[in-house]
C-alpha cells in the first residue's frame, strides 16, 4: 500500500510487507498527562461491595485510606475532576512518599500535582498509578473493615477491581466494552482528523471480536495500545485519511490480477488507518469483510467504520514480513517489536531504520501509560 506521508517522505505498504517513511515525529513524541475523564462525585466500591474510605473522616495529611462498609458519608465521596486526581474531603488520594514498591500504602494528602497523586482509570476497572505502574489494591485480599489500601503489581484480582467515578461498572463507564474509553482515545489523538471517530472504531470491533479481547486485562490493553500506536505512526497521529502525493495514485493497479482494476487505474491509493493500497489488497480486505472494496474503494475514505475495519483486517490476518500476525504477537506475548516486524520489518527491523522503530515504540509506551498498563518486554525488532 504505497503512500507518501508528508513532504518528500514516502512509505510502501503491500500485502505481506510494509514500507514506512517518516511521519510527523512531533505528533508522536509529545507526552500527554494521564488524566481520566471528568465524572460526577461518588463512592468507589470494590472487594465485597465495600467502599474506599478515609479513616475516621479525618482530613489531616497522612490519614490512611481503607476499605469500609459503604455508609454514604463524605469520607467515602470521591471526585474525579479530570486532572488525573481522585479527591475526598478536599484532598487527594496519594501514594505515601511517592513510593513505587509493592505494598506502598495510600493516604490522603494536600493536592500538589505530583505523580504520586495521578491515577488512570482504564476500562478494565483497575485504578492505576502510572508512576509506579501499579494498581490500587486491598492489602491481603482482606475485606474486613479498616483494611488498608496500597499499590501492588496489577494482577487482575478482585481486590484490584473498582467501580469508581470515571470508571463505572464492568466496562469502566464505556458502553462499547472496548478497553480504551473515548476519553482515553481522545487523549491519545488530540489533533486527529475528525474522520477517525471513536464510534467508527468501536463499530469495527465486531469484525474481529478477538481483537483486544483475548487473554488477561493486561494483554487486552497492551494489544489495543500496540494497534493504535502503529496506526498512529502510519497516519501522523490519525491526521491523514488518504495518501498525500496524488502523483502516486496510478501506480497501485496490478493488471496482472485476473480481476484487474474495475474502479480505475488510479483508484487504489492509500486510505485509512493502515493506508490500504493496491487493487489486490482492496480485493482481499473486501472479501474478508464482506464489502466490495474492489469496485468501491472510496468506502475506505468515506466510512469511518469501514476504514477501521481495514486496519483491523491487516492486524488480525496478515503476517507481513514477520512470522505471526500482530494480534498473535501481542496475545502470545512475543512483544510489540514483533508487530513492527509484521507491519514493516523488511525496511525497519534489524537496524534498517531505527528512528522509525523508535517512533512506534514511543507511541506504544505513551499509550500503555494512558491505559495504565506495563508495555511488557521485547519492544524492538
Short mmCIF file of C-alpha atoms in Angstrom, two decimals:
data_model
loop_
_atom_site.label_atom_id
_atom_site.label_comp_id
_atom_site.label_asym_id
_atom_site.label_seq_id
_atom_site.Cartn_x
_atom_site.Cartn_y
_atom_site.Cartn_z
CA UNK A 1 0.00 0.00 0.00
CA UNK A 2 2.24 2.82 -1.23
CA UNK A 3 1.73 6.29 0.05
CA UNK A 4 3.99 9.26 0.70
CA UNK A 5 3.40 10.68 4.13
CA UNK A 6 4.32 14.34 4.15
CA UNK A 7 6.76 16.38 2.11
CA UNK A 8 9.36 14.21 0.37
CA UNK A 9 8.96 11.21 2.68
CA UNK A 10 7.45 8.06 1.25
CA UNK A 11 6.08 4.78 2.52
CA UNK A 12 5.45 1.48 0.71
CA UNK A 13 2.94 -0.99 2.16
CA UNK A 14 1.81 -4.07 0.23
CA UNK A 15 0.00 -7.23 1.26
CA UNK A 16 2.66 -9.24 3.03
CA UNK A 17 5.02 -6.32 3.69
CA UNK A 18 5.04 -2.65 4.53
CA UNK A 19 7.40 0.25 3.89
CA UNK A 20 7.01 3.32 6.05
CA UNK A 21 8.66 6.68 5.54
CA UNK A 22 8.80 9.41 8.12
CA UNK A 23 5.54 10.79 9.55
CA UNK A 24 5.32 13.92 11.65
CA UNK A 25 7.54 12.86 14.53
CA UNK A 26 6.49 15.72 16.72
CA UNK A 27 2.98 14.36 16.94
CA UNK A 28 4.35 11.03 18.09
CA UNK A 29 6.86 12.23 20.67
CA UNK A 30 4.85 14.72 22.72
CA UNK A 31 3.95 13.45 26.19
CA UNK A 32 0.40 13.78 27.45
CA UNK A 33 -0.52 13.72 31.11
CA UNK A 34 -2.60 10.74 32.14
CA UNK A 35 -5.99 12.12 33.09
CA UNK A 36 -9.21 10.18 33.47
CA UNK A 37 -12.37 11.71 32.11
CA UNK A 38 -14.38 14.07 34.26
CA UNK A 39 -17.14 12.38 36.23
CA UNK A 40 -19.57 13.22 38.98
CA UNK A 41 -18.71 12.62 42.63
CA UNK A 42 -19.46 9.19 44.03
CA UNK A 43 -18.38 6.19 46.03
CA UNK A 44 -15.60 3.88 44.90
CA UNK A 45 -16.68 0.32 45.61
CA UNK A 46 -14.57 -2.79 45.46
CA UNK A 47 -13.98 -6.06 47.30
CA UNK A 48 -17.12 -7.45 49.00
CA UNK A 49 -19.03 -4.38 47.84
CA UNK A 50 -17.22 -2.17 50.34
CA UNK A 51 -16.09 1.40 49.83
CA UNK A 52 -12.81 3.29 49.63
CA UNK A 53 -12.91 5.26 52.86
CA UNK A 54 -10.83 7.96 54.59
CA UNK A 55 -10.21 6.65 58.10
CA UNK A 56 -12.37 8.43 60.71
CA UNK A 57 -13.26 11.06 58.08
CA UNK A 58 -10.02 12.80 59.07
CA UNK A 59 -8.72 15.28 56.51
CA UNK A 60 -5.24 15.56 58.01
CA UNK A 61 -2.29 14.82 55.74
CA UNK A 62 -1.26 11.17 56.02
CA UNK A 63 -4.67 9.84 57.03
CA UNK A 64 -4.91 6.18 55.94
CA UNK A 65 -7.27 5.24 53.13
CA UNK A 66 -9.01 1.96 53.80
CA UNK A 67 -11.83 -0.42 52.88
CA UNK A 68 -15.04 0.02 54.87
CA UNK A 69 -18.76 -0.66 54.75
CA UNK A 70 -20.39 1.88 52.45
CA UNK A 71 -22.21 4.47 54.55
CA UNK A 72 -22.77 7.48 52.31
CA UNK A 73 -20.55 9.83 54.33
CA UNK A 74 -18.19 12.41 52.88
CA UNK A 75 -15.30 10.16 53.89
CA UNK A 76 -16.40 7.93 51.01
CA UNK A 77 -17.33 10.60 48.49
CA UNK A 78 -14.63 10.78 45.81
CA UNK A 79 -14.46 13.11 42.85
CA UNK A 80 -12.63 12.71 39.57
CA UNK A 81 -12.19 16.32 38.39
CA UNK A 82 -10.41 15.40 35.15
CA UNK A 83 -6.87 16.37 36.19
CA UNK A 84 -5.75 12.83 36.95
CA UNK A 85 -6.53 13.03 40.68
CA UNK A 86 -9.10 11.35 42.92
CA UNK A 87 -10.25 13.62 45.75
CA UNK A 88 -12.10 13.37 49.04
CA UNK A 89 -12.53 15.86 51.88
CA UNK A 90 -10.75 18.47 49.74
CA UNK A 91 -7.54 16.43 49.45
CA UNK A 92 -6.01 13.90 47.07
CA UNK A 93 -5.53 10.14 47.06
CA UNK A 94 -1.76 9.89 47.41
CA UNK A 95 0.91 7.15 47.31
CA UNK A 96 2.88 7.57 50.53
CA UNK A 97 6.25 9.25 49.94
CA UNK A 98 5.79 8.83 46.19
CA UNK A 99 6.73 5.16 46.57
CA UNK A 100 6.62 2.69 43.71
CA UNK A 101 7.23 -0.61 45.53
CA UNK A 102 4.59 -3.27 46.05
CA UNK A 103 2.87 -2.68 49.38
CA UNK A 104 3.32 1.10 49.49
CA UNK A 105 0.25 2.41 51.34
CA UNK A 106 -2.05 5.10 50.04
CA UNK A 107 -3.23 8.04 52.08
CA UNK A 108 -4.93 11.43 51.98
CA UNK A 109 -2.67 14.41 51.28
CA UNK A 110 -2.80 18.01 50.11
CA UNK A 111 -3.15 18.06 46.31
CA UNK A 112 0.25 19.02 44.93
CA UNK A 113 0.29 17.92 41.27
CA UNK A 114 2.83 15.16 41.88
CA UNK A 115 2.94 11.83 40.10
CA UNK A 116 2.10 10.17 43.41
CA UNK A 117 -1.40 11.63 43.06
CA UNK A 118 -2.05 10.66 39.43
CA UNK A 119 -4.50 7.84 38.76
CA UNK A 120 -5.58 6.32 35.44
CA UNK A 121 -8.97 4.64 35.27
CA UNK A 122 -8.87 2.15 32.37
CA UNK A 123 -11.91 0.23 31.21
CA UNK A 124 -10.64 -2.90 32.97
CA UNK A 125 -11.80 -1.34 36.29
CA UNK A 126 -8.30 -1.06 37.69
CA UNK A 127 -7.21 2.19 39.32
CA UNK A 128 -3.57 2.59 38.30
CA UNK A 129 -0.81 4.91 39.48
CA UNK A 130 1.17 5.38 36.23
CA UNK A 131 4.36 6.46 38.01
CA UNK A 132 4.59 3.08 39.74
CA UNK A 133 2.62 1.26 37.03
CA UNK A 134 0.77 -0.46 39.87
CA UNK A 135 -2.84 -0.90 40.90
CA UNK A 136 -4.85 0.27 43.88
CA UNK A 137 -5.06 -2.90 45.96
CA UNK A 138 -6.77 -4.19 49.11
CA UNK A 139 -3.98 -5.46 51.34
CA UNK A 140 -4.01 -9.22 51.71
CA UNK A 141 -7.27 -9.54 49.78
CA UNK A 142 -8.90 -8.88 53.16
CA UNK A 143 -12.43 -7.48 53.07
CA UNK A 144 -12.58 -6.63 56.79
CA UNK A 145 -13.48 -3.07 57.73
CA UNK A 146 -10.36 -0.96 58.17
CA UNK A 147 -8.12 -2.94 55.79
CA UNK A 148 -5.50 -0.52 54.48
CA UNK A 149 -5.28 0.14 50.75
CA UNK A 150 -1.95 0.06 48.93
CA UNK A 151 -0.43 -0.16 45.47
CA UNK A 152 0.60 -3.52 44.06
CA UNK A 153 1.60 -5.04 40.73
CA UNK A 154 -1.59 -5.32 38.68
CA UNK A 155 -2.84 -8.90 38.81
CA UNK A 156 -6.45 -8.68 37.67
CA UNK A 157 -7.61 -9.95 41.08
CA UNK A 158 -10.91 -8.99 42.71
CA UNK A 159 -9.02 -6.95 45.30
CA UNK A 160 -7.92 -4.61 42.49
CA UNK A 161 -11.28 -4.12 40.77
CA UNK A 162 -13.26 -0.97 41.44
CA UNK A 163 -16.41 0.80 40.36
CA UNK A 164 -15.37 4.41 40.57
CA UNK A 165 -16.01 7.92 39.30
CA UNK A 166 -15.00 7.78 35.64
CA UNK A 167 -14.50 4.02 35.71
CA UNK A 168 -18.05 2.82 36.31
CA UNK A 169 -19.13 -0.81 36.32
CA UNK A 170 -17.94 -3.78 34.35
CA UNK A 171 -16.78 -1.78 31.32
CA UNK A 172 -15.42 1.28 33.08
CA UNK A 173 -18.31 3.52 32.09
CA UNK A 174 -17.61 2.59 28.47
CA UNK A 175 -20.76 1.24 26.78
CA UNK A 176 -18.76 -0.21 23.87
CA UNK A 177 -16.92 -2.61 26.16
CA UNK A 178 -13.64 -1.67 24.40
CA UNK A 179 -10.65 -1.48 26.75
CA UNK A 180 -9.92 2.05 25.51
CA UNK A 181 -12.50 4.60 26.61
CA UNK A 182 -13.47 7.50 24.38
CA UNK A 183 -11.74 9.90 26.77
CA UNK A 184 -8.53 7.87 26.53
CA UNK A 185 -8.82 7.72 22.73
CA UNK A 186 -9.19 11.50 22.63
CA UNK A 187 -6.15 11.81 24.88
CA UNK A 188 -4.10 9.62 22.56
CA UNK A 189 -5.08 11.60 19.45
CA UNK A 190 -5.79 15.21 20.45
CA UNK A 191 -5.15 16.52 16.93
CA UNK A 192 -6.69 13.74 14.89
CA UNK A 193 -8.73 14.18 11.74
CA UNK A 194 -12.44 14.14 12.59
CA UNK A 195 -12.91 11.24 10.17
CA UNK A 196 -11.24 8.84 12.59
CA UNK A 197 -14.09 8.63 15.09
CA UNK A 198 -14.14 6.56 18.24
CA UNK A 199 -17.60 5.34 17.27
CA UNK A 200 -16.25 4.14 13.93
CA UNK A 201 -13.54 2.18 15.71
CA UNK A 202 -15.90 0.54 18.18
CA UNK A 203 -18.31 -0.38 15.37
CA UNK A 204 -15.44 -2.05 13.55
CA UNK A 205 -14.60 -4.28 16.52
CA UNK A 206 -17.41 -6.68 15.63
CA UNK A 207 -15.44 -7.78 12.55
CA UNK A 208 -12.64 -9.16 14.74
CA UNK A 209 -14.09 -9.88 18.19
CA UNK A 210 -10.85 -11.44 19.48
CA UNK A 211 -9.00 -8.14 19.00
CA UNK A 212 -8.17 -6.54 22.38
CA UNK A 213 -10.47 -9.15 23.89
CA UNK A 214 -8.15 -12.12 24.38
CA UNK A 215 -6.18 -13.07 27.46
CA UNK A 216 -5.84 -11.07 30.65
CA UNK A 217 -6.89 -7.45 31.12
CA UNK A 218 -3.23 -6.51 30.77
CA UNK A 219 -2.89 -8.31 27.43
CA UNK A 220 -6.10 -6.75 26.12
CA UNK A 221 -4.89 -3.25 26.91
CA UNK A 222 -1.42 -3.96 25.54
CA UNK A 223 -2.88 -5.14 22.24
CA UNK A 224 -5.14 -2.10 21.92
CA UNK A 225 -2.19 0.19 22.64
CA UNK A 226 0.00 -1.65 20.13
CA UNK A 227 -2.55 -1.39 17.34
CA UNK A 228 -3.24 2.29 17.98
CA UNK A 229 0.48 3.08 18.24
CA UNK A 230 1.16 1.53 14.85
CA UNK A 231 -1.73 3.24 13.10
CA UNK A 232 -0.72 6.50 14.76
CA UNK A 233 2.71 6.12 13.18
CA UNK A 234 1.17 5.24 9.82
CA UNK A 235 -1.08 8.31 9.72
CA UNK A 236 0.84 11.01 11.55
CA UNK A 237 -1.35 10.73 14.63
CA UNK A 238 -4.58 9.86 12.76
CA UNK A 239 -4.21 13.02 10.69
CA UNK A 240 -4.06 11.56 7.18
CA UNK A 241 -7.07 9.76 5.70
CA UNK A 242 -5.71 9.42 2.16
CA UNK A 243 -2.29 9.33 0.57
CA UNK A 244 -0.94 12.84 0.15
CA UNK A 245 1.02 12.50 -3.09
CA UNK A 246 -1.60 12.18 -5.82
CA UNK A 247 1.11 11.56 -8.41
CA UNK A 248 1.45 8.06 -6.99
CA UNK A 249 -2.21 7.17 -7.37
CA UNK A 250 -1.93 5.45 -10.80
CA UNK A 251 0.86 3.17 -9.54
CA UNK A 252 -1.28 0.87 -7.39
CA UNK A 253 -3.07 -1.10 -10.10
CA UNK A 254 -1.64 -4.55 -10.74
CA UNK A 255 -3.13 -5.52 -14.09
CA UNK A 256 -1.67 -8.98 -13.65
CA UNK A 257 -4.53 -9.80 -11.29
CA UNK A 258 -7.43 -11.59 -13.04
CA UNK A 259 -9.98 -9.09 -11.71
CA UNK A 260 -7.97 -6.07 -12.88
CA UNK A 261 -8.82 -2.60 -11.59
CA UNK A 262 -12.56 -2.09 -12.19
CA UNK A 263 -12.66 1.17 -10.20
CA UNK A 264 -9.99 2.71 -12.41
CA UNK A 265 -6.23 2.80 -12.80
CA UNK A 266 -5.78 5.46 -10.10
CA UNK A 267 -8.43 4.28 -7.62
CA UNK A 268 -6.37 2.13 -5.24
CA UNK A 269 -4.23 4.69 -3.41
CA UNK A 270 -3.59 4.57 0.34
CA UNK A 271 -6.57 5.14 2.60
CA UNK A 272 -7.49 4.71 6.24
CA UNK A 273 -5.57 3.91 9.44
CA UNK A 274 -3.39 1.25 7.79
CA UNK A 275 -3.26 3.15 4.47
CA UNK A 276 -4.73 0.30 2.44
CA UNK A 277 -3.47 0.40 -1.16
CA UNK A 278 -3.14 -1.75 -4.30
CA UNK A 279 -6.05 -3.44 -6.02
CA UNK A 280 -5.14 -6.87 -4.63
CA UNK A 281 -5.24 -5.54 -1.07
CA UNK A 282 -8.64 -3.93 -1.61
CA UNK A 283 -9.87 -7.23 -3.07
CA UNK A 284 -8.52 -9.32 -0.18
CA UNK A 285 -9.75 -6.94 2.54
CA UNK A 286 -13.16 -6.59 0.91
CA UNK A 287 -13.57 -10.35 0.56
CA UNK A 288 -12.67 -10.86 4.21
CA UNK A 289 -15.00 -8.12 5.43
CA UNK A 290 -17.91 -8.82 3.08
CA UNK A 291 -17.61 -5.39 1.44
CA UNK A 292 -17.00 -4.77 -2.28
CA UNK A 293 -13.89 -2.65 -1.91
CA UNK A 294 -12.52 -3.67 -5.31
CA UNK A 295 -15.35 -1.84 -7.07
CA UNK A 296 -15.86 0.82 -4.43
CA UNK A 297 -12.50 1.59 -2.76
CA UNK A 298 -13.78 5.06 -1.82
CA UNK A 299 -15.71 3.49 1.06
CA UNK A 300 -12.42 3.37 2.97
CA UNK A 301 -12.15 7.16 2.94
CA UNK A 302 -15.86 7.90 3.30
CA UNK A 303 -16.97 5.47 6.03
CA UNK A 304 -15.06 5.59 9.30
CA UNK A 305 -16.09 2.10 10.40
CA UNK A 306 -15.01 0.60 7.05
CA UNK A 307 -11.66 2.37 7.34
CA UNK A 308 -11.11 0.98 10.82
CA UNK A 309 -12.15 -2.49 9.64
CA UNK A 310 -9.40 -2.48 7.02
CA UNK A 311 -6.85 -1.70 9.72
CA UNK A 312 -8.15 -4.49 11.92
CA UNK A 313 -8.17 -6.85 8.92
CA UNK A 314 -4.46 -6.39 8.38
CA UNK A 315 -3.68 -6.53 12.10
CA UNK A 316 -5.56 -9.76 12.67
CA UNK A 317 -4.87 -11.67 9.45
CA UNK A 318 -1.54 -10.70 7.88
CA UNK A 319 1.87 -11.99 8.87
CA UNK A 320 3.54 -9.45 6.59
CA UNK A 321 7.31 -9.53 6.82
CA UNK A 322 7.13 -11.45 10.10
CA UNK A 323 6.18 -14.94 11.14
CA UNK A 324 2.94 -14.16 13.00
CA UNK A 325 0.03 -11.76 12.88
CA UNK A 326 0.25 -8.66 15.02
CA UNK A 327 -2.72 -9.93 17.01
CA UNK A 328 -0.94 -13.19 17.82
CA UNK A 329 2.27 -11.33 18.63
CA UNK A 330 0.52 -9.44 21.41
CA UNK A 331 -1.74 -12.23 22.68
CA UNK A 332 1.13 -14.72 22.84
CA UNK A 333 3.43 -12.18 24.50
CA UNK A 334 6.00 -12.13 21.70
CA UNK A 335 6.22 -8.38 22.25
CA UNK A 336 5.49 -5.11 20.49
CA UNK A 337 8.61 -5.47 18.36
CA UNK A 338 7.02 -8.36 16.50
CA UNK A 339 4.13 -6.15 15.41
CA UNK A 340 6.67 -3.79 13.85
CA UNK A 341 8.27 -6.72 12.05
CA UNK A 342 4.91 -7.83 10.68
CA UNK A 343 3.93 -4.36 9.51
CA UNK A 344 7.23 -3.09 8.15
CA UNK A 345 10.01 -5.41 9.18
CA UNK A 346 11.68 -5.57 5.78
CA UNK A 347 12.53 -1.88 5.94
CA UNK A 348 12.66 -1.04 9.64
CA UNK A 349 13.84 -4.06 11.62
CA UNK A 350 17.35 -5.46 12.19
CA UNK A 351 18.85 -1.97 12.28
CA UNK A 352 17.49 -0.81 8.93
CA UNK A 353 15.61 2.25 10.22
CA UNK A 354 15.94 2.63 13.98
CA UNK A 355 14.34 6.08 14.09
CA UNK A 356 11.10 4.72 12.65
CA UNK A 357 11.13 1.82 15.11
CA UNK A 358 11.73 4.25 17.97
CA UNK A 359 8.80 6.38 16.82
CA UNK A 360 6.50 3.38 17.06
CA UNK A 361 7.89 2.33 20.45
CA UNK A 362 7.50 5.86 21.82
CA UNK A 363 3.85 5.91 20.78
CA UNK A 364 3.25 2.47 22.28
CA UNK A 365 4.82 3.41 25.60
CA UNK A 366 2.78 6.60 25.73
CA UNK A 367 -0.46 4.74 25.00
CA UNK A 368 0.20 1.98 27.54
CA UNK A 369 0.80 4.71 30.11
CA UNK A 370 -2.58 6.24 29.29
CA UNK A 371 -4.17 2.82 29.68
CA UNK A 372 -2.35 2.21 32.94
CA UNK A 373 -0.55 -0.94 31.89
CA UNK A 374 3.05 -2.07 31.52
CA UNK A 375 4.32 -2.17 27.91
CA UNK A 376 5.93 -5.57 28.52
CA UNK A 377 9.22 -6.69 27.01
CA UNK A 378 10.66 -7.18 23.52
CA UNK A 379 9.69 -3.72 22.31
CA UNK A 380 12.17 -3.57 19.43
CA UNK A 381 12.76 -5.63 16.32
#
